[in-house]
Short mmCIF file of C-alpha atoms and ligand atoms in Angstrom, two decimals:
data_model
loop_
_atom_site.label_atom_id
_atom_site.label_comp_id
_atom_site.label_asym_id
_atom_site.label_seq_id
_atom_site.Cartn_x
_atom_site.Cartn_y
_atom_site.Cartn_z
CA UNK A 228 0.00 0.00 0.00
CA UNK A 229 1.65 3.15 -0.67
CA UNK A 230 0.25 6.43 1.12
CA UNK A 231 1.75 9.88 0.72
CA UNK A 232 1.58 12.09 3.74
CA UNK A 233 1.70 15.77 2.87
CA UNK A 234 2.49 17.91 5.93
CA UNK A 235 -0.38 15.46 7.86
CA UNK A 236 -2.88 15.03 4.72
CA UNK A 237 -2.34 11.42 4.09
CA UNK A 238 -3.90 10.17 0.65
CA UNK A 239 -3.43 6.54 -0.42
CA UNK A 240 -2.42 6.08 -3.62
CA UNK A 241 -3.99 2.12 -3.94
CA UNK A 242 -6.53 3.95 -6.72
CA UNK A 243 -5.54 6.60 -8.84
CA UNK A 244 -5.72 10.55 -7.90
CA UNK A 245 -6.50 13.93 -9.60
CA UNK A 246 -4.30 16.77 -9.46
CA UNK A 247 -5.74 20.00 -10.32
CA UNK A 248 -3.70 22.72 -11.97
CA UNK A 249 -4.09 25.91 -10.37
CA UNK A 250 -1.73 28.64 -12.46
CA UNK A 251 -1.18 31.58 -10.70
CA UNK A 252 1.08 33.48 -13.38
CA UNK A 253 -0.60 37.04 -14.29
CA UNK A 254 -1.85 35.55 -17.98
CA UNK A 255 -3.77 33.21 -16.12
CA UNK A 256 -4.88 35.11 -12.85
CA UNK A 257 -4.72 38.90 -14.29
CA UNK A 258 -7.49 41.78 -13.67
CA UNK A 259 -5.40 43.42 -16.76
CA UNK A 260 -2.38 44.73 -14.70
CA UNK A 261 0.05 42.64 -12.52
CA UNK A 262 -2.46 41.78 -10.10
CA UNK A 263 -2.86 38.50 -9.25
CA UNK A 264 -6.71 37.91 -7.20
CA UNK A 265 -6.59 35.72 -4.62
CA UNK A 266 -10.32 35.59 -4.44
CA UNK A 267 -9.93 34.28 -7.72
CA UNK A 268 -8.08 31.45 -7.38
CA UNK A 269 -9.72 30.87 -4.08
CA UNK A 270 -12.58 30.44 -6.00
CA UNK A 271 -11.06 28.12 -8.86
CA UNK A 272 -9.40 25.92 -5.79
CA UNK A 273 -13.11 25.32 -4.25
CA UNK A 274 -14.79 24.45 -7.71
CA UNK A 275 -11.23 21.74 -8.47
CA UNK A 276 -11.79 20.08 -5.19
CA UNK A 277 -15.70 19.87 -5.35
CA UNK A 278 -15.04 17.97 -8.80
CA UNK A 279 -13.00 15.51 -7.24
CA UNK A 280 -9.57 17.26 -7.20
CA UNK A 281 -7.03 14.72 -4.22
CA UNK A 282 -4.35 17.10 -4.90
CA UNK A 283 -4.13 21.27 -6.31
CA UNK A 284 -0.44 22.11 -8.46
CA UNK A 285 0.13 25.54 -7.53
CA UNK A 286 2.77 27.56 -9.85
CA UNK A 287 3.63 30.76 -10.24
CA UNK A 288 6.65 30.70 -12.67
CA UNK A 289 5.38 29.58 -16.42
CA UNK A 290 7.36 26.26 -17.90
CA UNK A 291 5.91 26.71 -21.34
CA UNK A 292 7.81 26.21 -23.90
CA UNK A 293 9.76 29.57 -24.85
CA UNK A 294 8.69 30.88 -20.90
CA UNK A 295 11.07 33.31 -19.34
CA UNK A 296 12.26 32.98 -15.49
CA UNK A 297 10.79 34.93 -13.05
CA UNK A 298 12.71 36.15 -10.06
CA UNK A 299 12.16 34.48 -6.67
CA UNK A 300 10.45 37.61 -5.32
CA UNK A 301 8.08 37.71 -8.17
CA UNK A 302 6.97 34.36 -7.52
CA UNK A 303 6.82 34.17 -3.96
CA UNK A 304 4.20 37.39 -4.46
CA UNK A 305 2.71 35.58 -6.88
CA UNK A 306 2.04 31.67 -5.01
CA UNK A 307 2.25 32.39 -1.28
CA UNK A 308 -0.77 34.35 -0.77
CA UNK A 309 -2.44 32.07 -3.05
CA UNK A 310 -1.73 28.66 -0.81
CA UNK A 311 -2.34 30.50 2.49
CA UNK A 312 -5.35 31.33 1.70
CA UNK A 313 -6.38 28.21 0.39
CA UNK A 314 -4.27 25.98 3.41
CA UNK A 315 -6.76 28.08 5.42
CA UNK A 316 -10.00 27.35 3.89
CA UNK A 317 -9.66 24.38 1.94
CA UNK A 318 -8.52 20.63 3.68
CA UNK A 319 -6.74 19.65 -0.05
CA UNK A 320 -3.18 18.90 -0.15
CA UNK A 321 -0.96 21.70 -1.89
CA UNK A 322 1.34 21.40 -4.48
CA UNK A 323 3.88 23.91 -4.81
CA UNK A 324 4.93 23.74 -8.65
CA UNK A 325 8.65 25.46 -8.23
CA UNK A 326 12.19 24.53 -8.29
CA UNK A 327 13.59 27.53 -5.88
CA UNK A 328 14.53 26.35 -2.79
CA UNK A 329 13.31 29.90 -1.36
CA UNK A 330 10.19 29.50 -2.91
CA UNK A 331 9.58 26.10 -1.40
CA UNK A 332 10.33 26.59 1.80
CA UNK A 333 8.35 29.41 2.15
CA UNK A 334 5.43 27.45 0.38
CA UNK A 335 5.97 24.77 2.99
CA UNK A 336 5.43 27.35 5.88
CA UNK A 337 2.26 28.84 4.04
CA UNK A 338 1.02 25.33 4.02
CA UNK A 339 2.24 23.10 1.07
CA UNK A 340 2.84 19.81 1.23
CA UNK A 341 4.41 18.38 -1.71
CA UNK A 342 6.61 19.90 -4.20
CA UNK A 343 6.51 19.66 -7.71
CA UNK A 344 9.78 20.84 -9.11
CA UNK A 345 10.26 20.35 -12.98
CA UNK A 346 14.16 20.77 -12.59
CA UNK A 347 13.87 17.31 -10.36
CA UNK A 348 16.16 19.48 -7.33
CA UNK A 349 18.62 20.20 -9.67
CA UNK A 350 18.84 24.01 -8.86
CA UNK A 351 20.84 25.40 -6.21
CA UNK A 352 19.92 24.46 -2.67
CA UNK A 353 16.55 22.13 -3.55
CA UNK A 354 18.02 18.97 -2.61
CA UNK A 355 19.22 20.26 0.52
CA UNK A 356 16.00 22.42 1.41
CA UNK A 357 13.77 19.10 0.22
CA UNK A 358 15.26 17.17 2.69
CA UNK A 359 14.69 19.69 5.46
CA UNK A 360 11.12 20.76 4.62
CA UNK A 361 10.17 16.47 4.23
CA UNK A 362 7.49 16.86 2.40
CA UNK A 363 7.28 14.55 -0.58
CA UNK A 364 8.62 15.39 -3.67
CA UNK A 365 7.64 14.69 -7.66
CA UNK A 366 11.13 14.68 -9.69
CA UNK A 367 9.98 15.24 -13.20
CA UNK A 368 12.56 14.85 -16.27
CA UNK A 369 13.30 17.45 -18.86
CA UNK A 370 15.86 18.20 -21.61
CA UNK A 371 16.99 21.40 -21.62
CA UNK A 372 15.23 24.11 -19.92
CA UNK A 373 11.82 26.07 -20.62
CA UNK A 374 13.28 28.38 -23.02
CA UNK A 375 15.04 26.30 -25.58
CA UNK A 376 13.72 22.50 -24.50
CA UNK A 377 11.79 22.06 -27.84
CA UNK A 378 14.35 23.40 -30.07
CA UNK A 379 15.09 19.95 -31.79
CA UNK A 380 15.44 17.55 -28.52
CA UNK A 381 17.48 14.06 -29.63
CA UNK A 382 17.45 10.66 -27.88
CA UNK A 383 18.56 7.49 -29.03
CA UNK A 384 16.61 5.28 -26.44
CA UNK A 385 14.27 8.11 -25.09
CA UNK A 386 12.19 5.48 -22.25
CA UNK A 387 15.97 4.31 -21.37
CA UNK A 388 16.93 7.64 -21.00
CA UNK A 389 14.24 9.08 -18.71
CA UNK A 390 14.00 5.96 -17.07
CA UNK A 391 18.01 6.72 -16.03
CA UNK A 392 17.44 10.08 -15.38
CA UNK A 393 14.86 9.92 -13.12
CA UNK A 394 16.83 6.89 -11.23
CA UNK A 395 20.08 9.49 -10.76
CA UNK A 396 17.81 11.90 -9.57
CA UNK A 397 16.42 9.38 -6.87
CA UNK A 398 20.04 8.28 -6.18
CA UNK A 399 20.77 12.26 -5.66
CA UNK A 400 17.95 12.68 -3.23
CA UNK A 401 18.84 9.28 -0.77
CA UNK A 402 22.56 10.57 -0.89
CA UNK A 403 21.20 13.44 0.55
CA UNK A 404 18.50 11.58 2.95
CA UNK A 405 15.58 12.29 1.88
CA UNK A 406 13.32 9.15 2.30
CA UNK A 407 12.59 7.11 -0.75
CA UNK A 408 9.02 6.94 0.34
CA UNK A 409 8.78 11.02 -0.19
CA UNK A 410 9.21 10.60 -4.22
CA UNK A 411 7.25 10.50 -6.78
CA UNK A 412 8.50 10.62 -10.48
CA UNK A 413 7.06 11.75 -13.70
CA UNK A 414 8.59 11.41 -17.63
CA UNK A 415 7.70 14.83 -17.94
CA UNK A 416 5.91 14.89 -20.93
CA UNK A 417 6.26 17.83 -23.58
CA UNK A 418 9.86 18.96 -21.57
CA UNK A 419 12.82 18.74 -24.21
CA UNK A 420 10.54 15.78 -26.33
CA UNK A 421 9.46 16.20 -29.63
CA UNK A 422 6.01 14.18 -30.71
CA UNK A 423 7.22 11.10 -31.31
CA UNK A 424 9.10 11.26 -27.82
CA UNK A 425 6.00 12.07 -26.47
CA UNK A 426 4.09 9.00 -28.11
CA UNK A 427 6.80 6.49 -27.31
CA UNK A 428 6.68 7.75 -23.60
CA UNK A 429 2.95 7.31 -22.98
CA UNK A 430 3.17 3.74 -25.07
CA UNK A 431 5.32 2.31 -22.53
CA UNK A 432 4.88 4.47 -19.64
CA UNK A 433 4.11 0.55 -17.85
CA UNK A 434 8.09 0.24 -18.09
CA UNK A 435 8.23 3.11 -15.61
CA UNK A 436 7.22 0.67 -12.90
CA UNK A 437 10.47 -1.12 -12.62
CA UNK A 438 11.51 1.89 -11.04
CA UNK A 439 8.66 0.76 -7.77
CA UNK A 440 7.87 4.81 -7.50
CA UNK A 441 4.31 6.21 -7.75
CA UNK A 442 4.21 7.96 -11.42
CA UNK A 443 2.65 11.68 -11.77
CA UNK A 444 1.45 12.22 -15.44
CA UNK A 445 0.84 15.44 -16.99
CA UNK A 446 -0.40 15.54 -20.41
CA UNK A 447 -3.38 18.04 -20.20
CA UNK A 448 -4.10 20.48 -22.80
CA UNK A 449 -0.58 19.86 -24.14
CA UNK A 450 1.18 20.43 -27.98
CA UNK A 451 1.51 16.87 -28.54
CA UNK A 452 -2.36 16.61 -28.44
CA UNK A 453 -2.95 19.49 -30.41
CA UNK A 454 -0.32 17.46 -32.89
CA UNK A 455 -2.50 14.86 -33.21
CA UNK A 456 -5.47 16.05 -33.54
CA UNK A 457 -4.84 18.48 -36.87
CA UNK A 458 -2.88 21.73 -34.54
CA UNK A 459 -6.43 21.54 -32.10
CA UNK A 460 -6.20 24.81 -30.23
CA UNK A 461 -5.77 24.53 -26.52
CA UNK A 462 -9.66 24.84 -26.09
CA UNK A 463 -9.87 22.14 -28.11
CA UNK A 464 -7.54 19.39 -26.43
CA UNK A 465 -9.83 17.89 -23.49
CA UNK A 466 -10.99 14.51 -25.71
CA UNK A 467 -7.43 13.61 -26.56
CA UNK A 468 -6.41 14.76 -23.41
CA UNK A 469 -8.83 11.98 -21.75
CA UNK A 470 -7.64 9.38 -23.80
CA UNK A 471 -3.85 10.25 -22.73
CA UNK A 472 -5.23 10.23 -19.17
CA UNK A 473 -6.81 7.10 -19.79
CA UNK A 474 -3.74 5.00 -20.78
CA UNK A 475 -1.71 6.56 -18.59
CA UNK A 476 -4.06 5.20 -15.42
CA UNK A 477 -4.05 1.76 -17.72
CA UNK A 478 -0.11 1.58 -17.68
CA UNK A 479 0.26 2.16 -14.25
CA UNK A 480 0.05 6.30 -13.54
CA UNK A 481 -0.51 6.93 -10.05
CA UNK A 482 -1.72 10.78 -10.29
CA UNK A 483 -3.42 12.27 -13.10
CA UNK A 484 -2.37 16.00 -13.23
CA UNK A 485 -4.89 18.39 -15.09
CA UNK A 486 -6.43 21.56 -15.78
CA UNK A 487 -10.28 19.71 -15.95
CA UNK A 488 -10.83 17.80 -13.11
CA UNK A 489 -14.10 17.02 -13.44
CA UNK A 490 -14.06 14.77 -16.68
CA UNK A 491 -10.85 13.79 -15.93
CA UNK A 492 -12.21 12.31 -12.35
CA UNK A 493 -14.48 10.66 -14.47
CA UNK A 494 -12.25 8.98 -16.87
CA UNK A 495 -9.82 8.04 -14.72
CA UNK A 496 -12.30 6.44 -12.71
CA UNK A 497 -14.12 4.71 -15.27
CA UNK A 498 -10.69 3.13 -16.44
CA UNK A 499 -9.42 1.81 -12.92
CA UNK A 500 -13.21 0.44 -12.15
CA UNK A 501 -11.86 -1.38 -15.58
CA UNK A 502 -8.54 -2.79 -14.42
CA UNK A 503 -8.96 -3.51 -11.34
CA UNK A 504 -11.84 -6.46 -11.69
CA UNK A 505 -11.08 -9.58 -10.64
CA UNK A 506 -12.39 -11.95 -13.10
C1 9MG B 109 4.47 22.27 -13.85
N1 9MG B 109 4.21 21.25 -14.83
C2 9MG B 109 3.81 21.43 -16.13
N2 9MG B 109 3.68 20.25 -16.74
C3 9MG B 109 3.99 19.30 -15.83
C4 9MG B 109 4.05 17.90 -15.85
O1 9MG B 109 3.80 17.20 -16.96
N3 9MG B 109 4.40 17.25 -14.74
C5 9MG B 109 4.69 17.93 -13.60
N4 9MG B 109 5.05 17.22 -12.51
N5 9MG B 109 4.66 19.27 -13.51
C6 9MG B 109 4.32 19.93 -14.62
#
């Protein structure tokens, strides 16, 4: 049985969860100026978790393709009055969706209690601030960096590669001491892979569970479905994005994360009632 307790909100991951993506980046949360509303996302928080929302994936720093950093001041404006405010009214574990190990610990104290960090505590100080803060961590894998990752990303072997990736990344985190029962991993799909990447990822995503870590999956609203399905606009993504969601819960996924919770709770239910019969 595998349960992940974040800062006391202990959720079992024996069937498959929903994370809800809460962006709180000024594109996303604006009133036209800099302003982010925390009424806002206060409100989007309550609706995710009423649809069925185990986790919310709160980020303040864009990791589109082609996004630019923002400085550790901008997002800590940006995310902390965001999770206090929904620590305080909502019982939901928080997801802080960062890799600045200012930004997390300071998450942390506002009442996260998991991290999401795309750089898989590769920058400065996460490993070490992860391992104080023990909280449980996703380690996701990317090529590259926001900026330039989809400028022509190569692999020869590109499961075998993330698959040894994300194993370094565990070794770097029990060097350090942080328990191997605080990670999660994720392939980190649409970071530094091109469509094919993409495909051959979700195909055999089932080969990520030599590994014996729960697997976050993140596929919603993303390019490669828009590939697919003749350059679908973002709007346009939520069938194929089910579908994604739908084999990754069949090959093994242990949290869905996604910007429509509702039909995703739905799908991803439908598809475990599926697998897990015993007949
Ligand atoms: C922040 N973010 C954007 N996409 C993501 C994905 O696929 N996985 C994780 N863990 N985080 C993501």
């Amino acid at each position: 049985m595998t349960i992940i307790d974040c800062a006391g909100n202990r959720i079992d991951l024996k069937r498959p969860r929903i994370m809800g993506i809460l962006n709180v980046t000024p594109d996303s949360f604006s009133d036209g100026g800099d302003f982010i509303s925390r009424d806002v996302a206060l409100a989007r928080a309550r609706t995710m978790v009423d649809e069925g929302a185990d986790f919310l994936d709160i980020g303040g720093e864009s990791t589109r393709p082609g996004a630019q950093a923002v400085s550790e001041q901008e997002e800590l404006d940006r995310v902390i009055p965001v999770i206090e405010a929904i620590a305080s009214e909502i019982p939901v574990p928080i997801s802080v969706d960062t890799s600045k190990a200012a930004v997390m610990r300071h998450a942390v104290a506002a009442g996260a209690g998991l991290i999401n960090d795309v750089m898989a505590l590769r920058d400065e100080g996460a490993l070490a601030v992860a391992r104080e803060l023990d909280v449980p961590v996703c380690l996701m894998h990317m090529q590259g960096l926001p900026r330039t990752m989809q400028h022509d990303p190569q692999y020869r072997d590109v499961v075998a590669e993330v698959m040894a990736f994300l194993r370094s990344r565990v070794d770097a985190c029990l060097a350090e001491g942080i328990a191997r029962n605080k990670l999660l991993l994720d392939p980190g799909f649409g970071f530094g892979k091109s469509l094919l990447h993409n495909l051959t990822l979700l195909r055999h995503l089932d080969r990520f569970s030599e590994l014996q870590l729960p697997l976050l999956v993140g596929i919603s609203r993303k390019s490669m479905i828009g590939a697919v399905l003749d350059d679908a606009p973002v709007d346009q993504r939520l069938f194929g994005g089910l579908a994604c969601a739908v084999m990754a819960v069949e090959r093994g996924a242990a949290i869905i994360r996604t910007h429509d919770v509702k039909p995703t709770v739905d799908a991803v239910r439908m598809s475990h009632a599926v697998i897990s019969v015993e007949a």
